[in-house]
Amino acid sequence: MAFKSPEGLLLGLFLLGAGGLLLFWGERAGGKRLRRVLDPGFAPRPRPLGWPFLLAPLFLLLAAGRPEAPLPWRQNLTQVVLVVDTSHSMAADDERPSRLERAKALAKAFLRDLDPSVGVGLVSFGPQAVLVLSPSTDRRALLEALEALRPGGVSPLGQGLLQAKRTLRPEGPERDLPEAKPPAALLLLSDGAANAGQDPLEVAAELAGSGLPVFVRPLGDPRGTVSRIGEGLFFVPADPLRLLRLAQATGGEVLGEDFRPLYRMLRPHYVWRSQEQDLSQALVVAGFLLLAFGAYRNLAQEGRWP
């Protein structure tokens, strides 16, 4: 255990010692005055302090030094990345109210039944592939990031998948360790149209080699649709066949409204970690609980507060 504020510990020790001496001298002087005026048989006998009142100042003293100690905790290394198409075609209204809004609703439905210990990240592509949020268990931040997505630009689907791969399987000296490849997957929410960047079916081989299956949820009318986007009407294509081939090439599946195949893939993978934790608050709480317990103990046994 290390102290972040040793000067606080020394100051607390000085104040505790000074307070103890003042209390000792005060009780001693008071006892002498009582013995002068009372018969020795009626003089009160000094009562030793109970153990809660001896331990509580020690806990508060340690808290003044802001101690830190490594504490073990279990972490689930399983991760999933939501890869959301935010290209111009996602503004089409063949999915109500739009393909992108439908993708957001599906992502929220997926998160509702997902194990809260699974880390979830967010990648968007359109006009560029962007890591919006690194995998974490902070669902509030993820929902806020999802709501902020807006459609626009070209559709670099291959780059979006590569960005997700780099997030889940980063290159580095740790890549060959046993923990370097915990259970992980991609959930792709897209209409399948890809008109920029690398061919996503070429990227599929890299994903399969890294053990990253792609589960896809196609959006939009497979025949394409004519939709008002901005000030004009446009024919907006969709390519569910490309998404099917992508899922098959990586060992994933095409999903509908049921995400159970993906939940089964994201099985928990727990490891023990050690992290420095500040113990100050715990010691303060423990100190005041001991003081309260000591007061209750005296009241129950002797009918008075200390």
Short mmCIF file of C-alpha atoms in Angstrom, two decimals:
data_model
loop_
_atom_site.label_atom_id
_atom_site.label_comp_id
_atom_site.label_asym_id
_atom_site.label_seq_id
_atom_site.Cartn_x
_atom_site.Cartn_y
_atom_site.Cartn_z
CA MET A 1 0.00 0.00 0.00
CA ALA A 2 1.30 3.46 -0.91
CA PHE A 3 0.20 6.89 0.30
CA LYS A 4 -0.51 9.63 -2.23
CA SER A 5 -0.52 12.27 0.53
CA PRO A 6 2.06 11.34 3.21
CA GLU A 7 1.93 14.91 4.52
CA GLY A 8 -1.78 14.38 5.27
CA LEU A 9 -0.88 11.23 7.20
CA LEU A 10 1.77 13.08 9.23
CA LEU A 11 -0.61 15.98 9.94
CA GLY A 12 -3.33 13.56 11.02
CA LEU A 13 -0.88 11.71 13.27
CA PHE A 14 0.15 15.00 14.90
CA LEU A 15 -3.46 16.09 15.47
CA LEU A 16 -4.44 12.66 16.78
CA GLY A 17 -1.51 12.64 19.20
CA ALA A 18 -2.22 16.20 20.35
CA GLY A 19 -5.90 15.42 20.84
CA GLY A 20 -5.10 12.26 22.79
CA LEU A 21 -2.74 14.13 25.11
CA LEU A 22 -5.28 16.90 25.73
CA LEU A 23 -7.95 14.30 26.50
CA PHE A 24 -5.60 12.44 28.87
CA TRP A 25 -4.58 15.60 30.73
CA GLY A 26 -8.17 16.81 30.93
CA GLU A 27 -9.42 13.52 32.42
CA ARG A 28 -6.51 13.38 34.83
CA ALA A 29 -7.07 16.94 36.07
CA GLY A 30 -10.82 16.32 36.38
CA GLY A 31 -10.21 13.14 38.37
CA LYS A 32 -7.96 14.97 40.84
CA ARG A 33 -10.59 17.65 41.46
CA LEU A 34 -13.28 15.02 42.05
CA ARG A 35 -11.11 13.11 44.52
CA ARG A 36 -10.61 16.32 46.53
CA VAL A 37 -14.34 16.81 47.08
CA LEU A 38 -15.64 13.21 47.09
CA ASP A 39 -15.07 10.26 49.35
CA PRO A 40 -12.70 7.84 47.58
CA GLY A 41 -15.40 5.16 47.58
CA PHE A 42 -17.72 7.38 45.55
CA ALA A 43 -15.12 8.61 43.07
CA PRO A 44 -15.82 7.38 39.51
CA ARG A 45 -13.44 4.79 38.20
CA PRO A 46 -11.84 5.49 34.82
CA ARG A 47 -13.37 3.42 32.02
CA PRO A 48 -11.18 2.19 29.17
CA LEU A 49 -12.31 3.14 25.68
CA GLY A 50 -13.99 0.37 23.72
CA TRP A 51 -12.20 -1.14 20.76
CA PRO A 52 -14.43 0.65 18.17
CA PHE A 53 -13.26 4.02 19.50
CA LEU A 54 -9.64 2.90 19.23
CA LEU A 55 -9.91 1.56 15.69
CA ALA A 56 -12.00 4.39 14.20
CA PRO A 57 -9.31 7.11 14.61
CA LEU A 58 -6.77 4.73 13.06
CA PHE A 59 -8.95 4.29 9.97
CA LEU A 60 -9.52 8.05 9.67
CA LEU A 61 -5.80 8.65 10.12
CA LEU A 62 -4.97 6.25 7.28
CA ALA A 63 -7.61 7.92 5.09
CA ALA A 64 -5.86 11.27 5.55
CA GLY A 65 -2.85 9.85 3.71
CA ARG A 66 -4.99 8.86 0.66
CA PRO A 67 -3.72 5.28 0.50
CA GLU A 68 -3.72 3.27 -2.72
CA ALA A 69 -3.46 -0.49 -3.05
CA PRO A 70 -3.72 -2.96 -5.97
CA LEU A 71 -7.07 -4.73 -5.80
CA PRO A 72 -8.10 -7.70 -7.96
CA TRP A 73 -11.19 -7.48 -10.15
CA ARG A 74 -12.74 -9.59 -12.91
CA GLN A 75 -12.97 -8.19 -16.42
CA ASN A 76 -14.91 -9.64 -19.32
CA LEU A 77 -12.68 -9.35 -22.40
CA THR A 78 -15.50 -10.15 -24.85
CA GLN A 79 -16.13 -7.27 -27.25
CA VAL A 80 -18.36 -6.33 -30.16
CA VAL A 81 -18.25 -3.36 -32.51
CA LEU A 82 -21.34 -1.86 -34.09
CA VAL A 83 -20.46 -0.91 -37.66
CA VAL A 84 -23.12 1.55 -38.80
CA ASP A 85 -23.53 2.78 -42.37
CA THR A 86 -23.95 6.58 -42.36
CA SER A 87 -23.62 7.14 -46.10
CA HIS A 88 -26.06 9.21 -48.16
CA SER A 89 -28.15 6.15 -49.06
CA MET A 90 -29.06 5.64 -45.39
CA ALA A 91 -31.33 8.69 -45.61
CA ALA A 92 -33.76 6.69 -47.80
CA ASP A 93 -37.21 6.31 -46.32
CA ASP A 94 -38.06 2.74 -47.37
CA GLU A 95 -37.31 1.93 -43.72
CA ARG A 96 -39.41 4.19 -41.48
CA PRO A 97 -38.53 6.90 -40.72
CA SER A 98 -35.23 6.26 -42.55
CA ARG A 99 -32.68 3.48 -42.95
CA LEU A 100 -30.31 5.15 -40.51
CA GLU A 101 -32.97 5.71 -37.85
CA ARG A 102 -34.01 2.09 -38.24
CA ALA A 103 -30.37 1.08 -37.76
CA LYS A 104 -30.25 3.09 -34.53
CA ALA A 105 -33.42 1.39 -33.26
CA LEU A 106 -31.98 -2.05 -34.06
CA ALA A 107 -28.72 -1.20 -32.27
CA LYS A 108 -30.65 -0.15 -29.16
CA ALA A 109 -32.70 -3.37 -29.27
CA PHE A 110 -29.45 -5.36 -29.49
CA LEU A 111 -27.97 -3.54 -26.49
CA ARG A 112 -31.03 -4.10 -24.29
CA ASP A 113 -30.44 -7.87 -23.96
CA LEU A 114 -26.66 -7.86 -24.25
CA ASP A 115 -24.59 -8.84 -21.21
CA PRO A 116 -23.67 -5.48 -19.60
CA SER A 117 -20.09 -6.67 -19.02
CA VAL A 118 -19.45 -6.99 -22.78
CA GLY A 119 -17.49 -4.08 -24.23
CA VAL A 120 -19.24 -2.40 -27.15
CA GLY A 121 -17.63 0.01 -29.61
CA LEU A 122 -19.02 2.05 -32.49
CA VAL A 123 -17.61 2.58 -35.99
CA SER A 124 -19.40 4.65 -38.64
CA PHE A 125 -18.57 4.86 -42.33
CA GLY A 126 -19.78 7.60 -44.62
CA PRO A 127 -18.08 9.58 -46.01
CA GLN A 128 -15.11 8.21 -44.01
CA ALA A 129 -14.59 5.27 -41.66
CA VAL A 130 -14.41 6.66 -38.14
CA LEU A 131 -13.96 5.03 -34.74
CA VAL A 132 -16.70 6.92 -32.89
CA LEU A 133 -16.32 5.10 -29.58
CA SER A 134 -13.79 2.52 -28.38
CA PRO A 135 -15.25 -0.65 -26.83
CA SER A 136 -16.44 -0.05 -23.28
CA THR A 137 -19.28 -0.93 -20.92
CA ASP A 138 -20.52 2.68 -20.83
CA ARG A 139 -23.90 2.21 -22.48
CA ARG A 140 -24.98 5.81 -21.91
CA ALA A 141 -22.04 7.16 -23.92
CA LEU A 142 -22.75 4.62 -26.66
CA LEU A 143 -26.41 5.60 -26.94
CA GLU A 144 -25.47 9.28 -27.11
CA ALA A 145 -22.94 8.52 -29.87
CA LEU A 146 -25.57 6.56 -31.80
CA GLU A 147 -28.07 9.40 -31.61
CA ALA A 148 -25.49 11.83 -32.98
CA LEU A 149 -24.99 9.88 -36.24
CA ARG A 150 -26.18 11.66 -39.41
CA PRO A 151 -26.26 10.42 -43.05
CA GLY A 152 -24.04 11.86 -45.75
CA GLY A 153 -21.28 11.11 -48.24
CA VAL A 154 -20.08 7.99 -50.02
CA SER A 155 -20.12 4.44 -48.60
CA PRO A 156 -16.63 3.03 -47.86
CA LEU A 157 -17.91 -0.25 -46.38
CA GLY A 158 -14.55 -2.01 -46.68
CA GLN A 159 -12.79 0.76 -44.73
CA GLY A 160 -15.45 0.59 -42.02
CA LEU A 161 -14.81 -3.11 -41.55
CA LEU A 162 -11.03 -2.57 -41.46
CA GLN A 163 -11.46 0.13 -38.82
CA ALA A 164 -13.47 -2.29 -36.69
CA LYS A 165 -10.80 -4.99 -37.18
CA ARG A 166 -8.05 -2.62 -36.00
CA THR A 167 -10.16 -1.79 -32.96
CA LEU A 168 -10.78 -5.40 -31.92
CA ARG A 169 -7.48 -6.92 -33.05
CA PRO A 170 -4.86 -4.16 -32.74
CA GLU A 171 -1.43 -4.85 -34.11
CA GLY A 172 1.36 -4.92 -31.55
CA PRO A 173 3.71 -7.14 -29.51
CA GLU A 174 0.72 -8.47 -27.50
CA ARG A 175 -1.12 -9.89 -30.52
CA ASP A 176 0.19 -13.45 -29.98
CA LEU A 177 -0.68 -13.67 -26.27
CA PRO A 178 -3.60 -15.95 -25.24
CA GLU A 179 -5.65 -12.91 -24.21
CA ALA A 180 -5.08 -11.19 -27.55
CA LYS A 181 -8.02 -12.97 -29.20
CA PRO A 182 -10.96 -13.13 -26.79
CA PRO A 183 -14.46 -13.66 -28.25
CA ALA A 184 -15.32 -10.73 -30.52
CA ALA A 185 -17.60 -9.98 -33.44
CA LEU A 186 -18.94 -7.20 -35.66
CA LEU A 187 -22.58 -6.23 -36.03
CA LEU A 188 -22.96 -4.51 -39.39
CA LEU A 189 -26.06 -2.35 -39.92
CA SER A 190 -26.05 -1.32 -43.58
CA ASP A 191 -27.95 -1.41 -46.85
CA GLY A 192 -24.96 -3.15 -48.44
CA ALA A 193 -24.20 -0.43 -50.98
CA ALA A 194 -20.45 0.16 -51.27
CA ASN A 195 -19.19 2.76 -53.74
CA ALA A 196 -15.81 3.79 -52.33
CA GLY A 197 -12.64 2.28 -50.94
CA GLN A 198 -11.59 -1.35 -50.76
CA ASP A 199 -13.95 -4.16 -51.76
CA PRO A 200 -15.54 -5.43 -48.52
CA LEU A 201 -15.37 -9.02 -49.78
CA GLU A 202 -11.57 -8.69 -49.93
CA VAL A 203 -11.58 -7.43 -46.34
CA ALA A 204 -13.63 -10.49 -45.35
CA ALA A 205 -10.56 -12.73 -45.69
CA GLU A 206 -8.65 -10.58 -43.17
CA LEU A 207 -11.59 -10.64 -40.77
CA ALA A 208 -11.90 -14.41 -41.01
CA GLY A 209 -8.17 -14.80 -40.36
CA SER A 210 -8.47 -12.67 -37.24
CA GLY A 211 -11.41 -14.67 -35.92
CA LEU A 212 -13.89 -11.83 -36.38
CA PRO A 213 -17.27 -12.98 -37.72
CA VAL A 214 -19.52 -10.33 -39.22
CA PHE A 215 -23.19 -10.52 -38.30
CA VAL A 216 -25.21 -8.39 -40.69
CA ARG A 217 -28.64 -6.82 -40.52
CA PRO A 218 -29.60 -5.71 -44.06
CA LEU A 219 -31.57 -2.48 -44.36
CA GLY A 220 -33.67 -1.16 -47.22
CA ASP A 221 -35.69 -2.66 -50.05
CA PRO A 222 -33.56 -5.26 -51.92
CA ARG A 223 -34.88 -3.87 -55.21
CA GLY A 224 -33.78 -0.34 -54.29
CA THR A 225 -36.11 2.58 -53.87
CA VAL A 226 -36.77 6.09 -55.09
CA SER A 227 -36.52 8.41 -52.14
CA ARG A 228 -36.42 12.13 -51.48
CA ILE A 229 -32.99 13.05 -50.12
CA GLY A 230 -32.45 16.73 -49.57
CA GLU A 231 -34.08 18.69 -52.38
CA GLY A 232 -34.41 15.93 -54.96
CA LEU A 233 -35.63 12.42 -55.72
CA PHE A 234 -32.99 9.75 -56.12
CA PHE A 235 -32.89 6.05 -56.83
CA VAL A 236 -31.22 4.51 -53.78
CA PRO A 237 -29.90 0.94 -54.23
CA ALA A 238 -29.48 -1.78 -51.64
CA ASP A 239 -27.30 -4.89 -51.89
CA PRO A 240 -28.33 -7.59 -49.38
CA LEU A 241 -26.52 -10.23 -51.48
CA ARG A 242 -23.17 -8.57 -50.75
CA LEU A 243 -24.01 -8.61 -47.04
CA LEU A 244 -24.93 -12.30 -47.20
CA ARG A 245 -21.63 -13.19 -48.90
CA LEU A 246 -19.74 -11.08 -46.34
CA ALA A 247 -21.37 -12.91 -43.44
CA GLN A 248 -20.72 -16.31 -44.98
CA ALA A 249 -17.06 -15.51 -45.72
CA THR A 250 -16.37 -14.53 -42.10
CA GLY A 251 -18.42 -17.18 -40.29
CA GLY A 252 -21.18 -14.81 -39.30
CA GLU A 253 -24.89 -14.79 -40.05
CA VAL A 254 -27.59 -12.62 -41.54
CA LEU A 255 -29.90 -11.46 -38.74
CA GLY A 256 -33.49 -10.35 -38.66
CA GLU A 257 -35.12 -9.13 -35.47
CA ASP A 258 -33.54 -11.92 -33.39
CA PHE A 259 -30.01 -11.32 -32.11
CA ARG A 260 -29.64 -14.61 -30.24
CA PRO A 261 -27.05 -16.07 -32.66
CA LEU A 262 -24.81 -13.10 -31.94
CA TYR A 263 -25.43 -13.28 -28.18
CA ARG A 264 -24.28 -16.92 -28.25
CA MET A 265 -21.13 -15.89 -30.08
CA LEU A 266 -20.33 -13.24 -27.45
CA ARG A 267 -19.79 -15.71 -24.61
CA PRO A 268 -18.13 -14.22 -21.48
CA HIS A 269 -14.36 -14.48 -21.23
CA TYR A 270 -13.30 -13.36 -17.75
CA VAL A 271 -9.78 -12.67 -16.56
CA TRP A 272 -8.47 -11.33 -13.28
CA ARG A 273 -6.91 -7.88 -13.35
CA SER A 274 -5.12 -5.83 -10.71
CA GLN A 275 -5.65 -2.09 -10.54
CA GLU A 276 -4.58 0.61 -8.10
CA GLN A 277 -7.62 1.78 -6.14
CA ASP A 278 -7.96 4.77 -3.81
CA LEU A 279 -8.99 3.46 -0.37
CA SER A 280 -9.66 6.86 1.27
CA GLN A 281 -13.43 6.84 0.97
CA ALA A 282 -13.73 3.24 2.17
CA LEU A 283 -11.59 4.01 5.24
CA VAL A 284 -13.59 7.14 6.08
CA VAL A 285 -16.85 5.20 5.85
CA ALA A 286 -15.41 2.37 7.95
CA GLY A 287 -14.20 4.86 10.57
CA PHE A 288 -17.59 6.53 10.99
CA LEU A 289 -19.37 3.16 11.04
CA LEU A 290 -17.08 2.05 13.87
CA LEU A 291 -17.86 5.24 15.82
CA ALA A 292 -21.60 4.65 15.34
CA PHE A 293 -21.26 1.00 16.37
CA GLY A 294 -19.27 1.96 19.47
CA ALA A 295 -21.90 4.50 20.50
CA TYR A 296 -24.71 1.95 19.98
CA ARG A 297 -22.73 -0.68 21.94
CA ASN A 298 -22.27 1.65 24.91
CA LEU A 299 -25.93 2.65 24.82
CA ALA A 300 -27.07 -0.98 24.77
CA GLN A 301 -24.69 -2.16 27.52
CA GLU A 302 -24.54 0.83 29.87
CA GLY A 303 -27.59 2.89 28.92
CA ARG A 304 -25.57 5.96 27.97
CA TRP A 305 -23.50 7.41 25.19
CA PRO A 306 -19.71 7.29 25.62
#
